[in-house]
PDB file of C-alpha atoms and ligand atoms in Angstrom:
ATOM      1  CA  UNK A   1     -32.237  -9.027  73.099  1.00 98.00           C
ATOM      2  CA  UNK A   2     -30.697  -9.840  76.574  1.00 98.00           C
ATOM      3  CA  UNK A   3     -34.732 -10.850  77.254  1.00 98.00           C
ATOM      4  CA  UNK A   4     -34.683 -13.031  74.458  1.00 98.00           C
ATOM      5  CA  UNK A   5     -31.301 -14.751  75.247  1.00 98.00           C
ATOM      6  CA  UNK A   6     -32.140 -14.818  78.901  1.00 98.00           C
ATOM      7  CA  UNK A   7     -35.277 -16.774  77.965  1.00 98.00           C
ATOM      8  CA  UNK A   8     -33.562 -19.261  76.149  1.00 97.00           C
ATOM      9  CA  UNK A   9     -30.777 -19.812  78.618  1.00 96.00           C
ATOM     10  CA  UNK A  10     -33.844 -20.515  81.376  1.00 97.00           C
ATOM     11  CA  UNK A  11     -35.382 -23.008  78.670  1.00 97.00           C
ATOM     12  CA  UNK A  12     -31.859 -24.847  78.526  1.00 96.00           C
ATOM     13  CA  UNK A  13     -30.900 -23.605  74.778  1.00 97.00           C
ATOM     14  CA  UNK A  14     -27.386 -23.307  74.621  1.00 98.00           C
ATOM     15  CA  UNK A  15     -26.097 -20.145  72.635  1.00 98.00           C
ATOM     16  CA  UNK A  16     -23.407 -19.815  70.007  1.00 98.00           C
ATOM     17  CA  UNK A  17     -22.481 -16.192  69.360  1.00 98.00           C
ATOM     18  CA  UNK A  18     -20.635 -15.013  66.054  1.00 99.00           C
ATOM     19  CA  UNK A  19     -19.874 -11.406  66.571  1.00 99.00           C
ATOM     20  CA  UNK A  20     -19.393  -9.624  62.536  1.00 98.00           C
ATOM     21  CA  UNK A  21     -19.039  -6.150  61.473  1.00 98.00           C
ATOM     22  CA  UNK A  22     -21.298  -7.973  58.171  1.00 98.00           C
ATOM     23  CA  UNK A  23     -20.354  -8.026  54.454  1.00 98.00           C
ATOM     24  CA  UNK A  24     -20.601 -11.578  54.963  1.00 98.00           C
ATOM     25  CA  UNK A  25     -18.149 -14.048  53.669  1.00 98.00           C
ATOM     26  CA  UNK A  26     -17.023 -17.824  53.784  1.00 98.00           C
ATOM     27  CA  UNK A  27     -14.695 -16.818  56.657  1.00 98.00           C
ATOM     28  CA  UNK A  28     -17.788 -15.335  58.906  1.00 98.00           C
ATOM     29  CA  UNK A  29     -19.552 -18.559  57.654  1.00 98.00           C
ATOM     30  CA  UNK A  30     -17.128 -21.075  58.579  1.00 98.00           C
ATOM     31  CA  UNK A  31     -17.473 -19.545  62.495  1.00 98.00           C
ATOM     32  CA  UNK A  32     -21.517 -20.043  62.075  1.00 98.00           C
ATOM     33  CA  UNK A  33     -21.291 -23.606  60.784  1.00 98.00           C
ATOM     34  CA  UNK A  34     -19.010 -24.458  63.704  1.00 98.00           C
ATOM     35  CA  UNK A  35     -21.308 -22.561  66.092  1.00 98.00           C
ATOM     36  CA  UNK A  36     -24.322 -24.514  64.495  1.00 98.00           C
ATOM     37  CA  UNK A  37     -22.405 -27.906  65.267  1.00 98.00           C
ATOM     38  CA  UNK A  38     -21.788 -26.953  68.649  1.00 98.00           C
ATOM     39  CA  UNK A  39     -25.050 -25.437  70.098  1.00 98.00           C
ATOM     40  CA  UNK A  40     -28.891 -25.345  69.931  1.00 97.00           C
ATOM     41  CA  UNK A  41     -29.431 -21.585  69.173  1.00 98.00           C
ATOM     42  CA  UNK A  42     -27.486 -19.238  67.276  1.00 98.00           C
ATOM     43  CA  UNK A  43     -26.869 -15.584  67.300  1.00 98.00           C
ATOM     44  CA  UNK A  44     -25.056 -13.385  64.664  1.00 98.00           C
ATOM     45  CA  UNK A  45     -24.208  -9.635  65.333  1.00 98.00           C
ATOM     46  CA  UNK A  46     -23.591  -7.227  62.920  1.00 98.00           C
ATOM     47  CA  UNK A  47     -22.306  -4.085  64.058  1.00 98.00           C
ATOM     48  CA  UNK A  48     -19.618  -1.894  62.455  1.00 98.00           C
ATOM     49  CA  UNK A  49     -18.154  -0.391  66.286  1.00 98.00           C
ATOM     50  CA  UNK A  50     -17.176   3.186  65.675  1.00 98.00           C
ATOM     51  CA  UNK A  51     -14.990   2.851  68.959  1.00 98.00           C
ATOM     52  CA  UNK A  52     -12.918   0.616  66.899  1.00 98.00           C
ATOM     53  CA  UNK A  53     -12.180   2.972  64.158  1.00 98.00           C
ATOM     54  CA  UNK A  54      -9.969   5.887  64.329  1.00 97.00           C
ATOM     55  CA  UNK A  55     -10.833   9.480  62.800  1.00 95.00           C
ATOM     56  CA  UNK A  56      -8.557   8.807  59.763  1.00 95.00           C
ATOM     57  CA  UNK A  57      -9.927   5.493  59.121  1.00 96.00           C
ATOM     58  CA  UNK A  58     -12.421   3.573  56.909  1.00 95.00           C
ATOM     59  CA  UNK A  59     -15.609   3.857  59.124  1.00 97.00           C
ATOM     60  CA  UNK A  60     -17.903   5.713  56.553  1.00 96.00           C
ATOM     61  CA  UNK A  61     -16.541   3.895  53.597  1.00 95.00           C
ATOM     62  CA  UNK A  62     -16.660   0.471  55.560  1.00 97.00           C
ATOM     63  CA  UNK A  63     -18.836  -1.840  53.219  1.00 97.00           C
ATOM     64  CA  UNK A  64     -22.569  -2.758  54.639  1.00 97.00           C
ATOM     65  CA  UNK A  65     -24.164  -4.924  52.002  1.00 97.00           C
ATOM     66  CA  UNK A  66     -26.878  -5.825  54.514  1.00 96.00           C
ATOM     67  CA  UNK A  67     -29.373  -6.859  52.268  1.00 97.00           C
ATOM     68  CA  UNK A  68     -27.019  -9.258  50.881  1.00 98.00           C
ATOM     69  CA  UNK A  69     -25.683 -10.452  54.455  1.00 98.00           C
ATOM     70  CA  UNK A  70     -29.556 -11.760  55.282  1.00 98.00           C
ATOM     71  CA  UNK A  71     -30.068 -14.641  53.038  1.00 98.00           C
ATOM     72  CA  UNK A  72     -26.742 -16.072  53.990  1.00 98.00           C
ATOM     73  CA  UNK A  73     -27.777 -15.879  57.450  1.00 98.00           C
ATOM     74  CA  UNK A  74     -30.650 -17.646  56.134  1.00 98.00           C
ATOM     75  CA  UNK A  75     -29.040 -20.107  54.397  1.00 98.00           C
ATOM     76  CA  UNK A  76     -27.094 -21.013  57.615  1.00 98.00           C
ATOM     77  CA  UNK A  77     -30.516 -21.028  59.876  1.00 97.00           C
ATOM     78  CA  UNK A  78     -29.223 -18.617  61.799  1.00 98.00           C
ATOM     79  CA  UNK A  79     -31.699 -17.979  64.716  1.00 98.00           C
ATOM     80  CA  UNK A  80     -31.507 -14.594  65.481  1.00 98.00           C
ATOM     81  CA  UNK A  81     -29.202 -11.776  63.881  1.00 98.00           C
ATOM     82  CA  UNK A  82     -28.683  -8.670  66.590  1.00 98.00           C
ATOM     83  CA  UNK A  83     -28.010  -5.600  64.775  1.00 98.00           C
ATOM     84  CA  UNK A  84     -27.945  -2.650  67.043  1.00 98.00           C
ATOM     85  CA  UNK A  85     -27.825   0.963  66.135  1.00 98.00           C
ATOM     86  CA  UNK A  86     -24.460   2.795  67.357  1.00 98.00           C
ATOM     87  CA  UNK A  87     -26.428   5.322  69.287  1.00 98.00           C
ATOM     88  CA  UNK A  88     -28.324   2.602  71.302  1.00 98.00           C
ATOM     89  CA  UNK A  89     -25.039   0.839  72.027  1.00 98.00           C
ATOM     90  CA  UNK A  90     -23.149   4.055  72.596  1.00 98.00           C
ATOM     91  CA  UNK A  91     -25.620   6.880  73.996  1.00 98.00           C
ATOM     92  CA  UNK A  92     -24.417  10.052  75.225  1.00 97.00           C
ATOM     93  CA  UNK A  93     -23.583   9.554  78.913  1.00 98.00           C
ATOM     94  CA  UNK A  94     -21.727   6.357  78.142  1.00 98.00           C
ATOM     95  CA  UNK A  95     -18.511   6.414  79.731  1.00 98.00           C
ATOM     96  CA  UNK A  96     -16.699   3.070  80.266  1.00 98.00           C
ATOM     97  CA  UNK A  97     -14.289   0.942  78.108  1.00 98.00           C
ATOM     98  CA  UNK A  98     -12.262  -1.838  78.739  1.00 98.00           C
ATOM     99  CA  UNK A  99      -8.636  -1.436  78.917  1.00 98.00           C
ATOM    100  CA  UNK A 100      -6.429  -3.746  77.043  1.00 98.00           C
ATOM    101  CA  UNK A 101      -2.713  -3.088  78.098  1.00 96.00           C
ATOM    102  CA  UNK A 102       0.484  -4.230  76.435  1.00 97.00           C
ATOM    103  CA  UNK A 103      -1.177  -7.025  73.862  1.00 98.00           C
ATOM    104  CA  UNK A 104      -2.898  -3.746  72.407  1.00 98.00           C
ATOM    105  CA  UNK A 105      -0.189  -1.704  71.949  1.00 98.00           C
ATOM    106  CA  UNK A 106       2.210  -4.126  69.671  1.00 98.00           C
ATOM    107  CA  UNK A 107       1.598  -5.250  66.256  1.00 98.00           C
ATOM    108  CA  UNK A 108      -2.023  -3.528  64.943  1.00 98.00           C
ATOM    109  CA  UNK A 109      -1.930  -2.219  68.049  1.00 98.00           C
ATOM    110  CA  UNK A 110       1.070   0.452  67.133  1.00 98.00           C
ATOM    111  CA  UNK A 111      -0.870   1.826  64.109  1.00 97.00           C
ATOM    112  CA  UNK A 112      -3.954   1.737  65.450  1.00 97.00           C
ATOM    113  CA  UNK A 113      -3.227   2.648  69.247  1.00 97.00           C
ATOM    114  CA  UNK A 114      -7.154   2.794  70.536  1.00 97.00           C
ATOM    115  CA  UNK A 115      -8.465  -0.112  68.403  1.00 98.00           C
ATOM    116  CA  UNK A 116      -8.227  -2.875  71.017  1.00 98.00           C
ATOM    117  CA  UNK A 117      -9.835  -1.097  73.268  1.00 98.00           C
ATOM    118  CA  UNK A 118     -12.739  -0.354  71.104  1.00 98.00           C
ATOM    119  CA  UNK A 119     -13.231  -4.174  70.149  1.00 98.00           C
ATOM    120  CA  UNK A 120     -12.801  -5.375  73.820  1.00 98.00           C
ATOM    121  CA  UNK A 121     -15.188  -3.118  75.064  1.00 98.00           C
ATOM    122  CA  UNK A 122     -17.867  -3.947  72.125  1.00 98.00           C
ATOM    123  CA  UNK A 123     -17.533  -7.520  72.599  1.00 98.00           C
ATOM    124  CA  UNK A 124     -17.841  -7.459  76.779  1.00 98.00           C
ATOM    125  CA  UNK A 125     -21.135  -5.289  75.687  1.00 98.00           C
ATOM    126  CA  UNK A 126     -22.023  -8.069  73.070  1.00 98.00           C
ATOM    127  CA  UNK A 127     -20.794 -10.858  75.465  1.00 98.00           C
ATOM    128  CA  UNK A 128     -23.362  -9.490  78.124  1.00 98.00           C
ATOM    129  CA  UNK A 129     -26.417  -8.781  75.908  1.00 98.00           C
ATOM    130  CA  UNK A 130     -26.251 -12.353  74.481  1.00 98.00           C
ATOM    131  CA  UNK A 131     -24.758 -14.417  77.371  1.00 97.00           C
ATOM    132  CA  UNK A 132     -23.243 -17.094  74.975  1.00 98.00           C
ATOM    133  CA  UNK A 133     -22.171 -20.504  75.764  1.00 98.00           C
ATOM    134  CA  UNK A 134     -19.638 -20.243  73.473  1.00 98.00           C
ATOM    135  CA  UNK A 135     -18.396 -17.360  71.512  1.00 99.00           C
ATOM    136  CA  UNK A 136     -16.764 -17.652  67.796  1.00 99.00           C
ATOM    137  CA  UNK A 137     -13.648 -15.819  66.479  1.00 98.00           C
ATOM    138  CA  UNK A 138     -11.281 -16.588  63.292  1.00 98.00           C
ATOM    139  CA  UNK A 139      -7.833 -16.992  63.083  1.00 98.00           C
ATOM    140  CA  UNK A 140      -7.492 -14.487  60.634  1.00 98.00           C
ATOM    141  CA  UNK A 141      -7.636 -11.407  63.443  1.00 98.00           C
ATOM    142  CA  UNK A 142      -5.147 -13.286  65.426  1.00 98.00           C
ATOM    143  CA  UNK A 143      -4.242 -10.533  67.855  1.00 98.00           C
ATOM    144  CA  UNK A 144      -7.926 -10.027  68.265  1.00 98.00           C
ATOM    145  CA  UNK A 145      -8.277 -13.560  68.904  1.00 98.00           C
ATOM    146  CA  UNK A 146      -5.274 -13.579  71.674  1.00 98.00           C
ATOM    147  CA  UNK A 147      -6.799 -10.393  73.472  1.00 98.00           C
ATOM    148  CA  UNK A 148     -10.207 -11.823  73.634  1.00 98.00           C
ATOM    149  CA  UNK A 149      -9.542 -15.450  75.195  1.00 98.00           C
ATOM    150  CA  UNK A 150      -7.226 -13.438  77.775  1.00 98.00           C
ATOM    151  CA  UNK A 151      -9.747 -10.633  78.333  1.00 98.00           C
ATOM    152  CA  UNK A 152     -12.307 -13.704  78.879  1.00 98.00           C
ATOM    153  CA  UNK A 153      -9.975 -15.481  81.041  1.00 98.00           C
ATOM    154  CA  UNK A 154      -8.522 -12.355  82.832  1.00 98.00           C
ATOM    155  CA  UNK A 155     -12.695 -11.320  83.403  1.00 98.00           C
ATOM    156  CA  UNK A 156     -13.819 -14.350  84.157  1.00 98.00           C
ATOM    157  CA  UNK A 157     -16.019 -14.352  81.503  1.00 98.00           C
ATOM    158  CA  UNK A 158     -18.139 -17.725  81.878  1.00 97.00           C
ATOM    159  CA  UNK A 159     -18.103 -19.262  78.475  1.00 97.00           C
ATOM    160  CA  UNK A 160     -15.716 -20.695  75.952  1.00 97.00           C
ATOM    161  CA  UNK A 161     -14.136 -18.886  73.138  1.00 98.00           C
ATOM    162  CA  UNK A 162     -13.645 -20.863  69.718  1.00 98.00           C
ATOM    163  CA  UNK A 163     -10.848 -19.655  67.522  1.00 98.00           C
ATOM    164  CA  UNK A 164     -11.558 -21.445  63.896  1.00 98.00           C
ATOM    165  CA  UNK A 165      -9.290 -21.718  60.972  1.00 98.00           C
ATOM    166  CA  UNK A 166      -8.482 -18.685  58.190  1.00 98.00           C
ATOM    167  CA  UNK A 167     -10.685 -18.963  55.197  1.00 98.00           C
ATOM    168  CA  UNK A 168      -9.007 -18.056  52.290  1.00 98.00           C
ATOM    169  CA  UNK A 169      -9.673 -17.730  48.233  1.00 98.00           C
ATOM    170  CA  UNK A 170      -8.915 -20.273  45.844  1.00 98.00           C
ATOM    171  CA  UNK A 171      -5.271 -18.493  44.766  1.00 98.00           C
ATOM    172  CA  UNK A 172      -4.581 -18.078  48.763  1.00 98.00           C
ATOM    173  CA  UNK A 173      -5.747 -14.386  49.486  1.00 98.00           C
ATOM    174  CA  UNK A 174      -7.362 -14.460  53.001  1.00 98.00           C
ATOM    175  CA  UNK A 175     -11.013 -13.521  52.679  1.00 98.00           C
ATOM    176  CA  UNK A 176     -11.769  -9.970  54.305  1.00 98.00           C
ATOM    177  CA  UNK A 177     -14.560  -7.559  54.062  1.00 96.00           C
ATOM    178  CA  UNK A 178     -11.907  -5.102  53.139  1.00 96.00           C
ATOM    179  CA  UNK A 179     -10.849  -6.978  50.154  1.00 98.00           C
ATOM    180  CA  UNK A 180     -13.189  -4.981  47.914  1.00 96.00           C
ATOM    181  CA  UNK A 181     -11.236  -2.153  48.281  1.00 97.00           C
ATOM    182  CA  UNK A 182      -8.078  -3.824  46.145  1.00 98.00           C
ATOM    183  CA  UNK A 183      -8.186  -2.452  42.447  1.00 98.00           C
ATOM    184  CA  UNK A 184      -7.039  -5.248  39.884  1.00 98.00           C
ATOM    185  CA  UNK A 185      -3.243  -4.518  40.351  1.00 98.00           C
ATOM    186  CA  UNK A 186      -3.302  -4.365  43.789  1.00 98.00           C
ATOM    187  CA  UNK A 187      -5.661  -7.609  44.236  1.00 98.00           C
ATOM    188  CA  UNK A 188      -3.130  -9.615  42.221  1.00 98.00           C
ATOM    189  CA  UNK A 189      -0.026  -8.272  44.621  1.00 98.00           C
ATOM    190  CA  UNK A 190      -1.756  -9.180  47.362  1.00 98.00           C
ATOM    191  CA  UNK A 191      -1.241 -12.580  46.579  1.00 98.00           C
ATOM    192  CA  UNK A 192       2.265 -12.059  48.101  1.00 98.00           C
ATOM    193  CA  UNK A 193       1.024 -12.183  51.198  1.00 98.00           C
ATOM    194  CA  UNK A 194      -0.054 -15.924  51.624  1.00 98.00           C
ATOM    195  CA  UNK A 195       3.256 -16.631  49.583  1.00 98.00           C
ATOM    196  CA  UNK A 196       5.318 -14.796  52.048  1.00 98.00           C
ATOM    197  CA  UNK A 197       4.045 -16.834  54.757  1.00 98.00           C
ATOM    198  CA  UNK A 198       4.229 -20.112  52.695  1.00 98.00           C
ATOM    199  CA  UNK A 199       8.211 -19.090  52.173  1.00 98.00           C
ATOM    200  CA  UNK A 200       8.490 -18.694  56.300  1.00 98.00           C
ATOM    201  CA  UNK A 201       6.677 -22.155  56.599  1.00 97.00           C
ATOM    202  CA  UNK A 202       8.953 -23.401  54.313  1.00 97.00           C
ATOM    203  CA  UNK A 203      12.189 -21.670  55.797  1.00 98.00           C
ATOM    204  CA  UNK A 204      11.315 -23.178  59.047  1.00 97.00           C
ATOM    205  CA  UNK A 205      10.219 -26.650  57.775  1.00 96.00           C
ATOM    206  CA  UNK A 206      13.959 -26.810  56.261  1.00 96.00           C
ATOM    207  CA  UNK A 207      15.532 -26.033  59.838  1.00 96.00           C
ATOM    208  CA  UNK A 208      15.646 -22.142  59.694  1.00 97.00           C
ATOM    209  CA  UNK A 209      14.761 -21.245  63.539  1.00 97.00           C
ATOM    210  CA  UNK A 210      16.316 -17.650  63.445  1.00 98.00           C
ATOM    211  CA  UNK A 211      12.912 -15.116  63.547  1.00 98.00           C
ATOM    212  CA  UNK A 212      14.738 -12.381  62.117  1.00 98.00           C
ATOM    213  CA  UNK A 213      15.923 -14.466  58.776  1.00 98.00           C
ATOM    214  CA  UNK A 214      12.588 -15.132  58.489  1.00 98.00           C
ATOM    215  CA  UNK A 215      11.501 -11.881  58.420  1.00 98.00           C
ATOM    216  CA  UNK A 216      13.808 -10.801  55.759  1.00 98.00           C
ATOM    217  CA  UNK A 217      13.205 -13.210  53.577  1.00 98.00           C
ATOM    218  CA  UNK A 218       9.609 -12.509  54.102  1.00 98.00           C
ATOM    219  CA  UNK A 219      10.324  -8.572  53.431  1.00 98.00           C
ATOM    220  CA  UNK A 220      12.485  -9.479  50.255  1.00 98.00           C
ATOM    221  CA  UNK A 221       9.709 -11.245  48.677  1.00 98.00           C
ATOM    222  CA  UNK A 222       6.942  -8.846  49.685  1.00 98.00           C
ATOM    223  CA  UNK A 223       9.083  -5.713  48.587  1.00 98.00           C
ATOM    224  CA  UNK A 224       9.088  -7.252  44.892  1.00 98.00           C
ATOM    225  CA  UNK A 225       6.047  -6.029  44.640  1.00 98.00           C
ATOM    226  CA  UNK A 226       5.126  -2.116  43.612  1.00 96.00           C
ATOM    227  CA  UNK A 227       1.940  -1.676  45.742  1.00 97.00           C
ATOM    228  CA  UNK A 228       2.880  -2.967  48.976  1.00 98.00           C
ATOM    229  CA  UNK A 229       4.183  -1.215  51.793  1.00 98.00           C
ATOM    230  CA  UNK A 230       4.566  -3.053  54.602  1.00 98.00           C
ATOM    231  CA  UNK A 231       3.152  -2.040  58.442  1.00 98.00           C
ATOM    232  CA  UNK A 232       4.975  -4.727  59.871  1.00 98.00           C
ATOM    233  CA  UNK A 233       6.324  -8.705  60.161  1.00 98.00           C
ATOM    234  CA  UNK A 234       6.804 -10.055  63.361  1.00 98.00           C
ATOM    235  CA  UNK A 235       7.111 -13.215  64.427  1.00 98.00           C
ATOM    236  CA  UNK A 236       5.600 -13.475  68.373  1.00 98.00           C
ATOM    237  CA  UNK A 237       4.293 -16.154  71.078  1.00 98.00           C
ATOM    238  CA  UNK A 238       0.826 -16.882  69.932  1.00 97.00           C
ATOM    239  CA  UNK A 239      -0.229 -16.459  73.667  1.00 96.00           C
ATOM    240  CA  UNK A 240       1.571 -13.554  75.197  1.00 97.00           C
ATOM    241  CA  UNK A 241       2.226 -11.954  71.581  1.00 98.00           C
ATOM    242  CA  UNK A 242       6.338 -11.216  73.078  1.00 98.00           C
ATOM    243  CA  UNK A 243       8.559 -11.276  69.934  1.00 98.00           C
ATOM    244  CA  UNK A 244      10.536 -14.563  69.707  1.00 98.00           C
ATOM    245  CA  UNK A 245      13.881 -14.770  68.493  1.00 98.00           C
ATOM    246  CA  UNK A 246      13.720 -18.601  68.015  1.00 98.00           C
ATOM    247  CA  UNK A 247      10.850 -19.716  66.068  1.00 98.00           C
ATOM    248  CA  UNK A 248       9.590 -23.117  67.854  1.00 95.00           C
ATOM    249  CA  UNK A 249       5.738 -24.228  68.225  1.00 94.00           C
ATOM    250  CA  UNK A 250       2.957 -21.844  68.934  1.00 95.00           C
ATOM    251  CA  UNK A 251       4.750 -18.826  67.233  1.00 98.00           C
ATOM    252  CA  UNK A 252       2.563 -16.592  65.277  1.00 98.00           C
ATOM    253  CA  UNK A 253       4.134 -15.049  61.680  1.00 98.00           C
ATOM    254  CA  UNK A 254       1.962 -12.398  61.287  1.00 98.00           C
ATOM    255  CA  UNK A 255       2.256  -9.425  59.083  1.00 98.00           C
ATOM    256  CA  UNK A 256       0.286  -5.952  58.117  1.00 98.00           C
ATOM    257  CA  UNK A 257       1.040  -4.797  54.517  1.00 98.00           C
ATOM    258  CA  UNK A 258      -0.481  -1.954  52.672  1.00 98.00           C
ATOM    259  CA  UNK A 259      -1.985  -2.362  49.176  1.00 98.00           C
ATOM    260  CA  UNK A 260      -2.537   1.490  48.085  1.00 96.00           C
ATOM    261  CA  UNK A 261      -5.154   2.683  50.672  1.00 95.00           C
ATOM    262  CA  UNK A 262      -5.740  -0.947  51.934  1.00 97.00           C
ATOM    263  CA  UNK A 263      -4.414  -2.310  55.136  1.00 97.00           C
ATOM    264  CA  UNK A 264      -4.513  -6.163  54.860  1.00 98.00           C
ATOM    265  CA  UNK A 265      -3.673  -8.556  57.488  1.00 98.00           C
ATOM    266  CA  UNK A 266      -2.784 -12.394  57.803  1.00 98.00           C
ATOM    267  CA  UNK A 267      -0.839 -14.780  59.619  1.00 98.00           C
ATOM    268  CA  UNK A 268       0.222 -18.362  60.404  1.00 98.00           C
ATOM    269  CA  UNK A 269       0.609 -20.222  63.412  1.00 97.00           C
ATOM    270  CA  UNK A 270       3.551 -22.661  63.799  1.00 97.00           C
ATOM    271  CA  UNK A 271       2.818 -26.241  64.324  1.00 89.00           C
ATOM    272  CA  UNK A 272       5.626 -28.547  64.529  1.00 70.00           C
ATOM    273  CA  UNK A 273       7.099 -27.247  61.246  1.00 69.00           C
TER     274      UNK A 273
HETATM  275  P1  LIG B 301     -15.358  -8.747  61.047  1.00 60.23           P
HETATM  276  O1  LIG B 301     -16.729  -8.986  60.330  1.00 60.23           O
HETATM  277  O2  LIG B 301     -14.366  -8.830  59.716  1.00 60.23           O
HETATM  278  O3  LIG B 301     -15.178  -8.221  62.499  1.00 60.23           O
HETATM  279  O4  LIG B 301     -14.754 -10.387  61.415  1.00 60.23           O
HETATM  280  C1  LIG B 301     -15.922 -11.240  62.045  1.00 60.23           C
HETATM  281  C2  LIG B 301     -15.368 -12.239  62.549  1.00 60.23           C
HETATM  282  O5  LIG B 301     -15.027 -13.045  61.505  1.00 60.23           O
HETATM  283  C3  LIG B 301     -13.843 -12.045  63.644  1.00 60.23           C
HETATM  284  O6  LIG B 301     -13.633 -13.091  64.241  1.00 60.23           O
HETATM  285  C4  LIG B 301     -13.041 -12.658  62.559  1.00 60.23           C
HETATM  286  O7  LIG B 301     -11.909 -12.749  62.813  1.00 60.23           O
HETATM  287  C5  LIG B 301     -13.900 -13.655  61.667  1.00 60.23           C
HETATM  288  N1  LIG B 301     -12.983 -13.878  60.090  1.00 60.23           N
HETATM  289  C6  LIG B 301     -12.609 -12.627  59.458  1.00 60.23           C
HETATM  290  N2  LIG B 301     -12.183 -13.344  58.384  1.00 60.23           N
HETATM  291  C7  LIG B 301     -12.022 -14.376  58.228  1.00 60.23           C
HETATM  292  C8  LIG B 301     -11.629 -15.388  57.434  1.00 60.23           C
HETATM  293  N3  LIG B 301     -10.958 -15.138  56.227  1.00 60.23           N
HETATM  294  N4  LIG B 301     -11.339 -16.907  58.146  1.00 60.23           N
HETATM  295  C9  LIG B 301     -11.760 -17.201  59.028  1.00 60.23           C
HETATM  296  N5  LIG B 301     -12.737 -15.882  59.955  1.00 60.23           N
HETATM  297  C10 LIG B 301     -12.394 -14.882  59.357  1.00 60.23           C
END
C-alpha cells in the first residue's frame, strides 16, 4: 500500500484518505463523498484497531460485515480499500506508540484511558502508509477529531485534516456502527440524546449561558428514559477540550450515555446560537 501510494504521488495524484473500522453507513459515506470532491484518488481503510479497545470492551463483538461494505465502496468509486491484518500492523516486536496527553484523559478518556493513544498510534501508522493530501474524520467523534487535528499540528504532519458534520438517522439518532447492538426499547430511548442536544441549543438560543444549568436540564431529560445511564455530559472548548462555565461560540456540548450494554456518544458544536 505504501509503495502504491508513493507511486501515485510521484504521478502527481492527490490522495484523499478515509480511515474507518468498517460496518459502513451514511456517516462514513459522507466522508468518502467529500474526499472524492477534493482529490483524484480515494483510499479507504477498514481496520478494527485492537489497541484502542480495553480488555472488557467489544473488540470481538464489533460488527465486521465486510462483504456488505465492499459494494458500498464500489458505488462511491473508491480507488483503494486498505484492510490490513492486526498481526501485520502490530507484529510481536511492536514497541512504539503516540502518547496523547491531557486531551486524551478527559471526556471519553476517563472511562477509556488508553483509547486515544490507540487511535493516535493507528492513525499515525495509516498516515505514514498512505501519505494522504487530506484525511477525513467525522464530527460525531468530536474528541477524536480534536485530538487528531492537534496531533497533526503538533507533529508537523504535512496534510489537511477535514472534519465533516454528523450524519443522523431520520429520527435524529447519530449513525454509528454500534447502533445495531440496541434492542427496540433502547433504540427508542436513544432518541433522547439528540433531543437533549436540541434542548441545549434552544436554552442557549434563549439566552441561557450558564453551562451547569444547561447540563442539568439535559441530565434531567435523559434520566426520564429507563434504559439510559449517563456516562458524562460536558460543555468544553472545542479546541482545547477544557470545560467552560459560560457557553459561547465554538463550545462542544458532548455526552456519552449507556443504553443497556451499548455506549453511545453524541455532540453539538455551538456556532452563534
Ligand atoms: P469508525 O468506523 O466508527 O471508526 O468511524 C470512521 C470515521 O467515520 C470517523 O472519522 C468517524 O468520526 C466517522 N463517523 C462515524 N459516524 C459518523 C456519523 N454519523 N457522521 C459523520 N461521520 C461519522
